Coordinates of N, CA and C in Angstrom, one line a residue:
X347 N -14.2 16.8 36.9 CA -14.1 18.2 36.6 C -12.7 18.6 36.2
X348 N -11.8 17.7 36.0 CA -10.6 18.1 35.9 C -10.3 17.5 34.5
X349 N -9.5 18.5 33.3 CA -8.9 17.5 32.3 C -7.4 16.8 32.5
X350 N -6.9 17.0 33.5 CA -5.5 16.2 33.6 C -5.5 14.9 34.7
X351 N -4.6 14.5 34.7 CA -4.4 13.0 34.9 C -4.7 13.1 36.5
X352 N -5.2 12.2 37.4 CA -4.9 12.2 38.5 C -3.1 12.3 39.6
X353 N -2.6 11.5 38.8 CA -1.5 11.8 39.2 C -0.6 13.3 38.9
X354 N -1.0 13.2 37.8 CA -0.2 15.0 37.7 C -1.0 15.9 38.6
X355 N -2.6 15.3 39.0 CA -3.2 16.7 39.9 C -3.0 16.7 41.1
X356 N -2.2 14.9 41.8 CA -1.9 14.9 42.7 C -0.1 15.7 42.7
X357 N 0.7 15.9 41.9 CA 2.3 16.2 42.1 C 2.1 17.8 42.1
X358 N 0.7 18.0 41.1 CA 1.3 19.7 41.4 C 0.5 19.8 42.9
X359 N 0.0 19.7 43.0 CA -0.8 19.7 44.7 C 0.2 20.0 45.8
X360 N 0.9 18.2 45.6 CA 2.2 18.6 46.2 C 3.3 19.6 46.7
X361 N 3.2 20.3 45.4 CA 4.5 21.0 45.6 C 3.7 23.1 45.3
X362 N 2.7 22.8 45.8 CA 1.8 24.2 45.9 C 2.2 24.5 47.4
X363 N 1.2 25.9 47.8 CA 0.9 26.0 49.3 C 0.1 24.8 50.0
X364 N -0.2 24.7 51.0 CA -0.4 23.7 51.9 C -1.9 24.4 52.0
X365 N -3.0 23.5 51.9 CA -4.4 24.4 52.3 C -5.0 24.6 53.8
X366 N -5.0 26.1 53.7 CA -5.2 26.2 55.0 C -6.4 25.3 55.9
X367 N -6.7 25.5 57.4 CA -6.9 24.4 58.2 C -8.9 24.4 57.8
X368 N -9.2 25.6 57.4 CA -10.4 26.1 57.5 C -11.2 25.5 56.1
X369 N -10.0 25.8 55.1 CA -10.4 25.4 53.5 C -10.6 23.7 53.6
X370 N -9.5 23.2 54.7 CA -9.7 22.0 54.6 C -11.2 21.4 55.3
X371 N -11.6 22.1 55.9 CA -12.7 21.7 56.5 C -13.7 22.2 55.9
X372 N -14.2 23.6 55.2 CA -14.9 23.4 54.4 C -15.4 22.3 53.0
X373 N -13.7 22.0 52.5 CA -14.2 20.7 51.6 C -14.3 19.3 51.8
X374 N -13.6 19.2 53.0 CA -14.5 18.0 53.3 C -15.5 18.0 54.1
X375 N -16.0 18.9 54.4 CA -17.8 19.3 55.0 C -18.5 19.2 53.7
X376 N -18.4 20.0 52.5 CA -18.5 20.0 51.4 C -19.0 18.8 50.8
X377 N -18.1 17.7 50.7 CA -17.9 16.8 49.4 C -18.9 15.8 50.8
X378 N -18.7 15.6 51.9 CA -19.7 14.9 52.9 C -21.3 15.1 52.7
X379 N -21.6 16.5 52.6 CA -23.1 17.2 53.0 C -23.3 18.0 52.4
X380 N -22.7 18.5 50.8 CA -23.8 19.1 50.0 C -23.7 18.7 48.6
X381 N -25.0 18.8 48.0 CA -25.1 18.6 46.7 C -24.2 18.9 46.0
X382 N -23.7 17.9 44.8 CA -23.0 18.6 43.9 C -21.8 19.8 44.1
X383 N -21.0 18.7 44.9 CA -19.4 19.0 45.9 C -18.6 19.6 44.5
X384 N -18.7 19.0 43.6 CA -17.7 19.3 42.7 C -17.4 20.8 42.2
X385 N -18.5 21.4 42.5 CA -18.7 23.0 42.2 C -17.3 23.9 43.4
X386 N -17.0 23.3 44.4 CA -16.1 23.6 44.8 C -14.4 23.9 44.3
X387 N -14.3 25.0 44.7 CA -12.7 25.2 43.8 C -12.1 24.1 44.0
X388 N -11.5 24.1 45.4 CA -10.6 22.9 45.9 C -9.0 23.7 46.0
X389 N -8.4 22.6 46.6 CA -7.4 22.8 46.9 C -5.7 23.6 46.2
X390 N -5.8 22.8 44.4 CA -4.3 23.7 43.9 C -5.4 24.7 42.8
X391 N -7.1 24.6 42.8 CA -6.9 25.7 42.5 C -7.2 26.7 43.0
X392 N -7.8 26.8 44.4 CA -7.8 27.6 45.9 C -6.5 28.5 45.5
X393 N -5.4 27.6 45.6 CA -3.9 28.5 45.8 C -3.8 29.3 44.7
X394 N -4.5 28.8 42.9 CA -4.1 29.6 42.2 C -4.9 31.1 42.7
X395 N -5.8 30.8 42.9 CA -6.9 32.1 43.0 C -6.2 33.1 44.3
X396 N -6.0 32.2 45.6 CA -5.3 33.2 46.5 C -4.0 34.0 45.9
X397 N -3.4 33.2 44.9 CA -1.9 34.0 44.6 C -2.4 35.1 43.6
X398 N -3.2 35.0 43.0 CA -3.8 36.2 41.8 C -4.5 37.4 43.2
X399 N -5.0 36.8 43.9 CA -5.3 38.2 45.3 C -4.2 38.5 45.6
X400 N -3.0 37.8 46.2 CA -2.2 38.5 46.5 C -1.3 39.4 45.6
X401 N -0.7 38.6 44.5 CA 0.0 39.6 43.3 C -1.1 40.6 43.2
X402 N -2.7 41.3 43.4 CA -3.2 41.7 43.1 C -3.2 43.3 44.4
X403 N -3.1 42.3 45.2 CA -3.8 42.8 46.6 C -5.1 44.0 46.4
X404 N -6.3 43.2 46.2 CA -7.4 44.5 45.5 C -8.0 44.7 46.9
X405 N -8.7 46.1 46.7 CA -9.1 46.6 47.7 C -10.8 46.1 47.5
X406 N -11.0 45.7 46.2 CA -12.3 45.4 46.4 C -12.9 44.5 45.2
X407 N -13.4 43.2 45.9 CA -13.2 41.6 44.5 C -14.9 41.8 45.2
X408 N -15.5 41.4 43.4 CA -17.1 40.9 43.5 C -16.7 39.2 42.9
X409 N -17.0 38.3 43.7 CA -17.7 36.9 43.7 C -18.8 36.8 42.8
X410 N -19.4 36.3 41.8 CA -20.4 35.7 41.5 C -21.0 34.6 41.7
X411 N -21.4 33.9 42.7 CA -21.1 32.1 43.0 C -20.4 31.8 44.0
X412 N -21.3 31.9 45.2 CA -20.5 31.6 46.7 C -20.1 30.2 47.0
X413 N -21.0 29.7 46.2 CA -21.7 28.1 46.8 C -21.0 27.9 48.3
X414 N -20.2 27.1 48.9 CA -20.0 27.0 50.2 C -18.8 28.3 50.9
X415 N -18.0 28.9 49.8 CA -17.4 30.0 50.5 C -16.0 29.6 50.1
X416 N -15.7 28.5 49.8 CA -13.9 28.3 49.9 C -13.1 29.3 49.0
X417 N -13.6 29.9 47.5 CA -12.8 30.8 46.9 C -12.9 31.8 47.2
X418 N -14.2 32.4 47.9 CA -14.1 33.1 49.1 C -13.2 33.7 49.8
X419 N -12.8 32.7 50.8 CA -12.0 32.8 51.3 C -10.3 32.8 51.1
X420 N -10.3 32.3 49.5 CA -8.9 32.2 49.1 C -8.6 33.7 48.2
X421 N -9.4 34.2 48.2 CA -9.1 36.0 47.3 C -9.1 36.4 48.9
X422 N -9.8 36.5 49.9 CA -9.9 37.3 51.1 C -8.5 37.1 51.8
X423 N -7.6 36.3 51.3 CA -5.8 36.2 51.9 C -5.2 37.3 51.1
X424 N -5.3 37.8 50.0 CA -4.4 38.6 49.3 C -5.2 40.0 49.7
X425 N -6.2 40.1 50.5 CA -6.8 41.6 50.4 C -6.4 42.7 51.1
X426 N -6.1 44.0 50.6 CA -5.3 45.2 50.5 C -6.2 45.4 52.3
X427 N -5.5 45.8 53.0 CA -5.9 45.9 54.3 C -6.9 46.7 54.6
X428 N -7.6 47.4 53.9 CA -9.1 47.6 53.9 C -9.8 47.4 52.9
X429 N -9.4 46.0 52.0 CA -10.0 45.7 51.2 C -11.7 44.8 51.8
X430 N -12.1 45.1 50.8 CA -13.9 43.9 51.0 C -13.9 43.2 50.0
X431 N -14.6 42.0 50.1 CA -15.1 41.2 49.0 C -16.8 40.9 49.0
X432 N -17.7 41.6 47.9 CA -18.9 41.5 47.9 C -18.9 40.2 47.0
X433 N -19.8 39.3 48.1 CA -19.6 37.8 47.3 C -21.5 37.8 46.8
X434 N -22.2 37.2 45.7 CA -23.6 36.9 45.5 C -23.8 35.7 45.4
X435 N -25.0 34.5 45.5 CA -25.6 33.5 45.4 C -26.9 33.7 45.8
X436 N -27.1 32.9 45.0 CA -29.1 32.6 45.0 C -29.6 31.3 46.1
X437 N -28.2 30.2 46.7 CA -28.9 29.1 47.4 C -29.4 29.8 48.3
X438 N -30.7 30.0 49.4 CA -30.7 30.0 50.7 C -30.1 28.9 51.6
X439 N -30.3 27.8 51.1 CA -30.1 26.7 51.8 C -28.9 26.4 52.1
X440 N -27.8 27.0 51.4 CA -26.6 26.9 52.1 C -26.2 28.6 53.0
X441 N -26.9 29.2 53.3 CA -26.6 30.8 53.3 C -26.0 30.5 55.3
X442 N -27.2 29.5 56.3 CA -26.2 29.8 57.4 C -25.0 28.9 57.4
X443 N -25.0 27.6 56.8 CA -23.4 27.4 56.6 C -22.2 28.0 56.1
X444 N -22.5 28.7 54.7 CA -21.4 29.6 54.5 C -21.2 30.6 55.8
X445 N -22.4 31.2 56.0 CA -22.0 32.4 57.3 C -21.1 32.2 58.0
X446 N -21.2 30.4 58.5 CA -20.6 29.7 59.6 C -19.1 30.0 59.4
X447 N -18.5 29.7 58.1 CA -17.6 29.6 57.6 C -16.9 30.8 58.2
X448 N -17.3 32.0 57.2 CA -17.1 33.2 57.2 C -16.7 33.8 58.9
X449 N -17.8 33.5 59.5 CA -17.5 34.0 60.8 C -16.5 33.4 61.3
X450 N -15.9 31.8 61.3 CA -14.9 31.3 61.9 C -13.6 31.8 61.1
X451 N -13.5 32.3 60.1 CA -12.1 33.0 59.2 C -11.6 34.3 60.1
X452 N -10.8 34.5 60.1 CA -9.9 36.1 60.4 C -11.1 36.9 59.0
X453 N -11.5 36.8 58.1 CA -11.5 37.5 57.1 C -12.9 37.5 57.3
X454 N -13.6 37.5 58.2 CA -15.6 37.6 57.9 C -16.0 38.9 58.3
X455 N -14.7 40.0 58.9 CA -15.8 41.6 58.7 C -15.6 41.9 57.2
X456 N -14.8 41.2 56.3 CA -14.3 42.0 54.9 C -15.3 41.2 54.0
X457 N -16.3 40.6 54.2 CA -17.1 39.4 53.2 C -18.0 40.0 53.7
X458 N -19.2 41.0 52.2 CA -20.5 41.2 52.3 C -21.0 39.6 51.4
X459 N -21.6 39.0 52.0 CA -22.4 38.0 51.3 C -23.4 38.9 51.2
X460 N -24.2 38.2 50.4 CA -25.6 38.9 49.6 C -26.4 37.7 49.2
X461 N -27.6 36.8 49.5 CA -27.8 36.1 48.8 C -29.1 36.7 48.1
X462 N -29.4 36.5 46.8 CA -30.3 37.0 45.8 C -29.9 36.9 44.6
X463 N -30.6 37.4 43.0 CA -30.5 37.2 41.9 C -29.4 38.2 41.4
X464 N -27.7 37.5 40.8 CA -26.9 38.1 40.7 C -27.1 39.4 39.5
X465 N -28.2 39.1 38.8 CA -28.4 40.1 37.7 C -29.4 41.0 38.1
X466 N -29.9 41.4 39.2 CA -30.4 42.0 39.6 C -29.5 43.0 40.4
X467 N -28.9 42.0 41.8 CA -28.2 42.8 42.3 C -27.1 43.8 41.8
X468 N -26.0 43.3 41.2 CA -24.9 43.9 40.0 C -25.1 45.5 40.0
X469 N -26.4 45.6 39.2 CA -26.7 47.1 38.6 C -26.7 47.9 39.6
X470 N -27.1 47.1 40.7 CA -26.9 48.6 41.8 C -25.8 48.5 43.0
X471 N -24.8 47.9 42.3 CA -23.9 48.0 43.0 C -22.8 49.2 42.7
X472 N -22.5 49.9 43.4 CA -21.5 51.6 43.1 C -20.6 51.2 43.9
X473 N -20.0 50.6 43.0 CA -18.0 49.8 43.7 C -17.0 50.2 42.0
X474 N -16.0 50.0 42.6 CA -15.1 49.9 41.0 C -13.8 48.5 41.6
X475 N -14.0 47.4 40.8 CA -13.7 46.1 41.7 C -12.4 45.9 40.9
X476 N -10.9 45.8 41.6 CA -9.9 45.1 41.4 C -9.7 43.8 40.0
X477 N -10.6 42.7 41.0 CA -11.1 41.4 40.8 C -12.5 41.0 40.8
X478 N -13.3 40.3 39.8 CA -14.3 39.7 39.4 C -14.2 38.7 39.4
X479 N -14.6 37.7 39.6 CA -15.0 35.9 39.8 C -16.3 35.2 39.2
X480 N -16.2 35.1 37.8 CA -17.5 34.7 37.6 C -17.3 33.0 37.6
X481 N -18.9 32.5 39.1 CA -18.8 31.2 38.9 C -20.1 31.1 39.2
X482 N -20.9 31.2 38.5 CA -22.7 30.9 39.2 C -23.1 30.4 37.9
X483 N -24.7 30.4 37.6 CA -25.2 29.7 36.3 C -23.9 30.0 34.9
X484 N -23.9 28.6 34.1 CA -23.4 29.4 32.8 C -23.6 29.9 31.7
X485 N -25.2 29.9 31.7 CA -25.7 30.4 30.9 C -25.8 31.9 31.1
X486 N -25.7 32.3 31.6 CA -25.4 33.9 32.4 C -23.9 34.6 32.3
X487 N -23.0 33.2 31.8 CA -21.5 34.2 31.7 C -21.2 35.1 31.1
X488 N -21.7 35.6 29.7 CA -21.8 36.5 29.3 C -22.6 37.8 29.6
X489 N -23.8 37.6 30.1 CA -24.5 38.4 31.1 C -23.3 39.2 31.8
X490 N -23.2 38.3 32.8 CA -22.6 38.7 34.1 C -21.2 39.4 33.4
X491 N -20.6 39.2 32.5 CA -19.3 39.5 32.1 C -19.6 40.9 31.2
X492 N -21.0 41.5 31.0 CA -21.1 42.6 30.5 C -21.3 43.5 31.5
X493 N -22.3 42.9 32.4 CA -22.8 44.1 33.6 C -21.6 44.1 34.3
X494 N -20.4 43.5 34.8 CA -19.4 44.2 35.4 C -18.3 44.6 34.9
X495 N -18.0 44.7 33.3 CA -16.8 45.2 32.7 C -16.9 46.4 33.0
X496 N -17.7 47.5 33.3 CA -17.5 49.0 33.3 C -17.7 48.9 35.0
X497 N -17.3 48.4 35.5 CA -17.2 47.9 37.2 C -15.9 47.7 37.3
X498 N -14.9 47.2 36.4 CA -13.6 47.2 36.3 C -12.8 48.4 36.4
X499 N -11.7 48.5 37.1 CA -10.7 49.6 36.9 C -9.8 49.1 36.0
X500 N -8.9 49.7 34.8 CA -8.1 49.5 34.1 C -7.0 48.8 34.7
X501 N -6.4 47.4 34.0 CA -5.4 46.3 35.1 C -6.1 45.5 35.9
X502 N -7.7 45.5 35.9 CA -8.5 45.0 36.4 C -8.5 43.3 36.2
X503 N -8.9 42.0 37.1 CA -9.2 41.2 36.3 C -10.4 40.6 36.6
X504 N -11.1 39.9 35.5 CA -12.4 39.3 35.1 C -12.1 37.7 35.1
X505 N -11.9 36.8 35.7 CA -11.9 35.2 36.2 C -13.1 34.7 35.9
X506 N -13.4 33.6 35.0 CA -14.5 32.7 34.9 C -13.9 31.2 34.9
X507 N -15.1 30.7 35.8 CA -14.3 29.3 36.2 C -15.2 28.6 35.1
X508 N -15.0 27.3 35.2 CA -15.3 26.5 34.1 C -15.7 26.2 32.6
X509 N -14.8 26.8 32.0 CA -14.3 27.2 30.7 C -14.2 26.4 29.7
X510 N -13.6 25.3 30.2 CA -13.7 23.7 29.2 C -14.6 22.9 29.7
X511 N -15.3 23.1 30.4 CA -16.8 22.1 31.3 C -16.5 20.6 30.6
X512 N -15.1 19.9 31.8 CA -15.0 18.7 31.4 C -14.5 18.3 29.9
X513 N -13.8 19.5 29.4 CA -13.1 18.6 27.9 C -14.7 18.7 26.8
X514 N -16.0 19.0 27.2 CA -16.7 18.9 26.3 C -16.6 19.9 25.1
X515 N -15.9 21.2 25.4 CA -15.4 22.3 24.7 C -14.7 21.8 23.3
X516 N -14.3 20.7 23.7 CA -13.2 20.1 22.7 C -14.1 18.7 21.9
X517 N -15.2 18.4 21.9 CA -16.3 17.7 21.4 C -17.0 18.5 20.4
X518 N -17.8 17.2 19.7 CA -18.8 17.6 19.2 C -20.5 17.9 20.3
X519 N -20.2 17.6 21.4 CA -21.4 17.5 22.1 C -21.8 18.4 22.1
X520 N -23.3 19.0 22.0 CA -23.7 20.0 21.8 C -24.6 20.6 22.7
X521 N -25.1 19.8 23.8 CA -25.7 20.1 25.0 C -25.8 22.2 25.1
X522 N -26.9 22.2 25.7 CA -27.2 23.9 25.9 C -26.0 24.8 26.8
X523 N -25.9 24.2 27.8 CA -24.5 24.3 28.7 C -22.8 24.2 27.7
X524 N -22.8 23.5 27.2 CA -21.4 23.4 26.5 C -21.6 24.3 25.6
X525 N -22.6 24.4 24.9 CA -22.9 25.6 23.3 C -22.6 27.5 23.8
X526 N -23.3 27.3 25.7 CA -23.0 28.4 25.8 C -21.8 29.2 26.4
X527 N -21.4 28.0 27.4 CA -19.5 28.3 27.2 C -19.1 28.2 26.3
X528 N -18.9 27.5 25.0 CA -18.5 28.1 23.9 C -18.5 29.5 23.1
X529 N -19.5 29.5 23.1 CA -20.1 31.0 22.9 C -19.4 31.8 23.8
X530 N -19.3 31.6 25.0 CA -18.8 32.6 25.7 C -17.5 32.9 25.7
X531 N -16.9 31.7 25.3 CA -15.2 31.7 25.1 C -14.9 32.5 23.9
X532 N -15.8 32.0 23.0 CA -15.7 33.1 21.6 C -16.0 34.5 22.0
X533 N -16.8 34.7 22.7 CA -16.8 36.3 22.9 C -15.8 37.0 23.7
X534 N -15.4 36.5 24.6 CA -14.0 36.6 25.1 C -13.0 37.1 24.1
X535 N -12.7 36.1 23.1 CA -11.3 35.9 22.5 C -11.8 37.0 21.2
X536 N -12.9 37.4 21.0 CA -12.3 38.4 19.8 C -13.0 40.1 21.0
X537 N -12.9 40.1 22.2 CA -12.6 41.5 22.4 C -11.6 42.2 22.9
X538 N -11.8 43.0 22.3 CA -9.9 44.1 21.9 C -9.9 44.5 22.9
X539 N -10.9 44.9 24.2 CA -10.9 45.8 25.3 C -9.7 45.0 26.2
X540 N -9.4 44.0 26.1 CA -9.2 42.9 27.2 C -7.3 42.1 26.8
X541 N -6.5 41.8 27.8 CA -5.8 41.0 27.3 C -6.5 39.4 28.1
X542 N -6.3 38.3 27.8 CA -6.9 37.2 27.5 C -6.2 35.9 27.7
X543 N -6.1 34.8 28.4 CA -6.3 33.6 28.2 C -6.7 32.7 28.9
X544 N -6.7 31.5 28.7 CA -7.4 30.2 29.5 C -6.8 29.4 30.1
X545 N -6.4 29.1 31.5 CA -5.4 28.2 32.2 C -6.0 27.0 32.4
X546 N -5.5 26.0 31.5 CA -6.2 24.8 32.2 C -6.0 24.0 33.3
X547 N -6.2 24.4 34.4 CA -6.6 24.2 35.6 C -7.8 23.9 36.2
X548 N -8.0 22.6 36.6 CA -9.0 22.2 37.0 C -9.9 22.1 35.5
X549 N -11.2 22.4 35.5 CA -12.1 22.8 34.7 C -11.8 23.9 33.7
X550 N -10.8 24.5 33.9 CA -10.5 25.7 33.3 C -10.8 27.1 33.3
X551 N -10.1 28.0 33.9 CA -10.0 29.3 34.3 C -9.8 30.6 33.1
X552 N -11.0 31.1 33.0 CA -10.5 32.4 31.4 C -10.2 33.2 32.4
X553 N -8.8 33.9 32.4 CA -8.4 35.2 33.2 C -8.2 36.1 31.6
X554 N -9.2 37.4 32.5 CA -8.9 38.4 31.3 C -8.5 39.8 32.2
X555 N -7.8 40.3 31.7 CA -7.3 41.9 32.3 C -7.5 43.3 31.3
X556 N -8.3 43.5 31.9 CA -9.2 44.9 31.1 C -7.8 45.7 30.8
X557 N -7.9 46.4 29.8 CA -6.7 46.6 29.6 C -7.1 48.4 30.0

């Protein structure tokens, strides 16, 4: 999931924050006992996402994509002291492990989990959200990235995680998954509403700031 070298992903690691005790036990509970570990942020880019909560400090981040809870829990460090984070996923089968999580954090009265169909829920949600996190199906990123733009407050930001899905962005491979991050990155890059770019981190992060 990562396009950079192993050793450069181990030096910047190094010289990041140290991952808290809890993050550390969710990922390796994680990469041990559930499917398809890799969906997990992880560790230097946990810190990126906690430091964008903190320079942010929002009073209120919607999640799209809980899977075990760890980026979760890395926006719920920067949150504005009565901030909430409404997080969505469709697994049940991970629903009382994440709880588990949640409840052992300092941060589990401020996490509405929700599990259910993110395009259903969205519409009736009456919040105006700081921060957005889209990480669930990706054939839905553009979905999801329409039903919460008018959910944004101006200076807002809109995060979608896996952006370059493995360097295939940069192929001819044409698979339905890579055609539609593509697609999605193009829609991104020609709207004027938004400032814009792609950190390649990990899998790669599109941060956009509603302008």
């Amino acid at each position: 999931m990562s396009l950079n070298p192993d050793d450069l992903q181990n030096y910047l690691t190094l010289f990041c924050d140290p991952e808290p005790e809890l993050l550390q036990r969710i990922d390796r509970e994680t990469q041990l006992e559930v499917l398809m570990p890799r969906m997990l942020s992880g560790h230097l880019q946990g810190r990126m996402l906690s430091m964008l909560s903190k320079m942010m400090a929002p009073k209120r981040v919607l999640e799209i994509g809980t899977f075990t809870g760890y980026a979760t829990l890395c926006f719920a460090e920067g949150l504005a002291k009565n901030g909430k984070i409404i997080t969505l996923d469709i697994n049940e089968e991970l629903e009382e492990r994440v709880k588990g999580y949640f409840k052992a954090s300092e941060y589990g009265e401020k996490i509405n989990y929700r599990i259910g169909n993110a395009m259903e829920i969205i519409p009736s949600i009456d919040e105006v959200f700081d921060i957005v996190f889209i990480d669930a199906d990706k054939k839905n990123n553009g979905n999801y990235y329409n039903l919460v733009f008018d959910k944004v407050r101006s200076g807002g930001l809109i995060i979608t995680d896996n952006v370059l899905w493995s360097g295939k962005v940069l192929t001819k491979i044409n698979d339905t998954d890579t055609a539609n991050i593509h697609t999605f990155n193009q829609m991104i890059a020609t709207d004027k509403r938004v400032n814009k770019l792609i950190l390649p981190l990990r899998d790669g992060l599109f941060i956009v700031r509603k302008k």
